[in-house]
CSV table of C-alpha atoms in Angstrom, one decimal:
chain,number,residue,atom,x,y,z
A,67,MET,CA,-29.1,8.2,-8.1
A,68,ALA,CA,-27.7,9.1,-4.6
A,69,HIS,CA,-28.8,12.2,-2.8
A,70,ARG,CA,-26.2,14.8,-2.0
A,71,GLY,CA,-26.2,14.1,1.8
A,72,GLU,CA,-25.6,10.4,1.4
A,73,ALA,CA,-21.9,10.8,0.5
A,74,ARG,CA,-21.1,13.3,3.3
A,75,PRO,CA,-20.6,10.8,6.2
A,76,ARG,CA,-18.4,8.5,4.1
A,77,ILE,CA,-16.3,11.4,2.9
A,78,LEU,CA,-15.8,12.6,6.4
A,79,GLU,CA,-14.9,9.1,7.6
A,80,LEU,CA,-12.3,8.8,4.8
A,81,MET,CA,-10.8,12.2,5.6
A,82,ARG,CA,-10.5,11.3,9.3
A,83,ARG,CA,-8.9,7.9,8.4
A,84,TYR,CA,-6.3,9.5,6.2
A,85,ALA,CA,-5.8,12.7,8.2
A,86,ALA,CA,-2.1,12.0,8.5
A,87,LEU,CA,-1.5,12.5,4.7
A,88,PRO,CA,-3.9,14.6,4.8
A,89,MET,CA,-6.7,13.5,2.5
A,90,ASN,CA,-8.5,16.4,0.8
A,91,LEU,CA,-12.1,16.5,-0.5
A,92,ALA,CA,-11.1,15.8,-4.1
A,93,ASP,CA,-9.2,12.6,-3.0
A,94,ALA,CA,-12.0,11.5,-0.7
A,95,SER,CA,-14.5,11.9,-3.6
A,96,LEU,CA,-12.3,9.7,-5.9
A,97,VAL,CA,-12.2,7.0,-3.2
A,98,LEU,CA,-16.0,7.2,-2.8
A,99,LEU,CA,-16.5,7.1,-6.6
A,100,ALA,CA,-14.3,4.0,-6.8
A,101,GLU,CA,-16.4,2.3,-4.1
A,102,ARG,CA,-19.6,3.1,-5.9
A,103,LEU,CA,-18.3,2.1,-9.4
A,104,GLY,CA,-16.8,-1.1,-8.0
A,105,HIS,CA,-13.2,-0.6,-9.3
A,106,GLY,CA,-10.1,1.3,-8.3
A,107,ARG,CA,-8.7,2.3,-11.7
A,108,ILE,CA,-7.7,6.0,-11.6
A,109,LEU,CA,-5.5,8.4,-13.5
A,110,SER,CA,-3.6,10.6,-11.0
A,111,THR,CA,-0.3,12.3,-10.6
A,112,ASP,CA,-0.7,11.9,-6.8
A,113,ARG,CA,1.4,8.7,-6.6
A,114,ARG,CA,2.2,8.8,-2.8
A,115,ASP,CA,-1.4,9.2,-1.6
A,116,PHE,CA,-3.0,6.8,-4.0
A,117,GLU,CA,-0.5,4.1,-3.1
A,118,THR,CA,-1.7,4.5,0.5
A,119,TYR,CA,-5.5,5.0,-0.1
A,120,ARG,CA,-7.7,1.9,-0.2
A,121,TRP,CA,-11.2,1.7,-1.7
A,122,LYS,CA,-13.7,-0.6,0.1
A,123,GLN,CA,-11.2,-0.3,3.0
A,124,HIS,CA,-8.7,-2.9,1.6
A,125,GLN,CA,-8.5,-2.7,-2.2
A,126,PRO,CA,-5.4,-0.9,-3.6
A,127,PHE,CA,-5.9,1.6,-6.5
A,128,GLU,CA,-4.5,0.9,-10.0
A,129,ASN,CA,-3.0,4.2,-11.2
A,130,LEU,CA,-3.3,4.1,-15.0
A,131,LEU,CA,-0.9,7.0,-15.3
A,132,LEU,CA,1.9,4.8,-13.9
A,133,GLY,CA,0.9,1.7,-15.8
């Protein structure tokens, strides 16, 4: 299990990378979770942002709500 502080640098990096959207803490947490789980399947009404976000820096998300 990861310690609380381990996620902070990556979350801050993601929020800086997507500052133009802007990315909030909840979205950054979902991207981090996708990276840790090894897949980008999500359920979100946030279509615009999750079409832009990438997990592992290049993998697009699969929004199951839109499927």
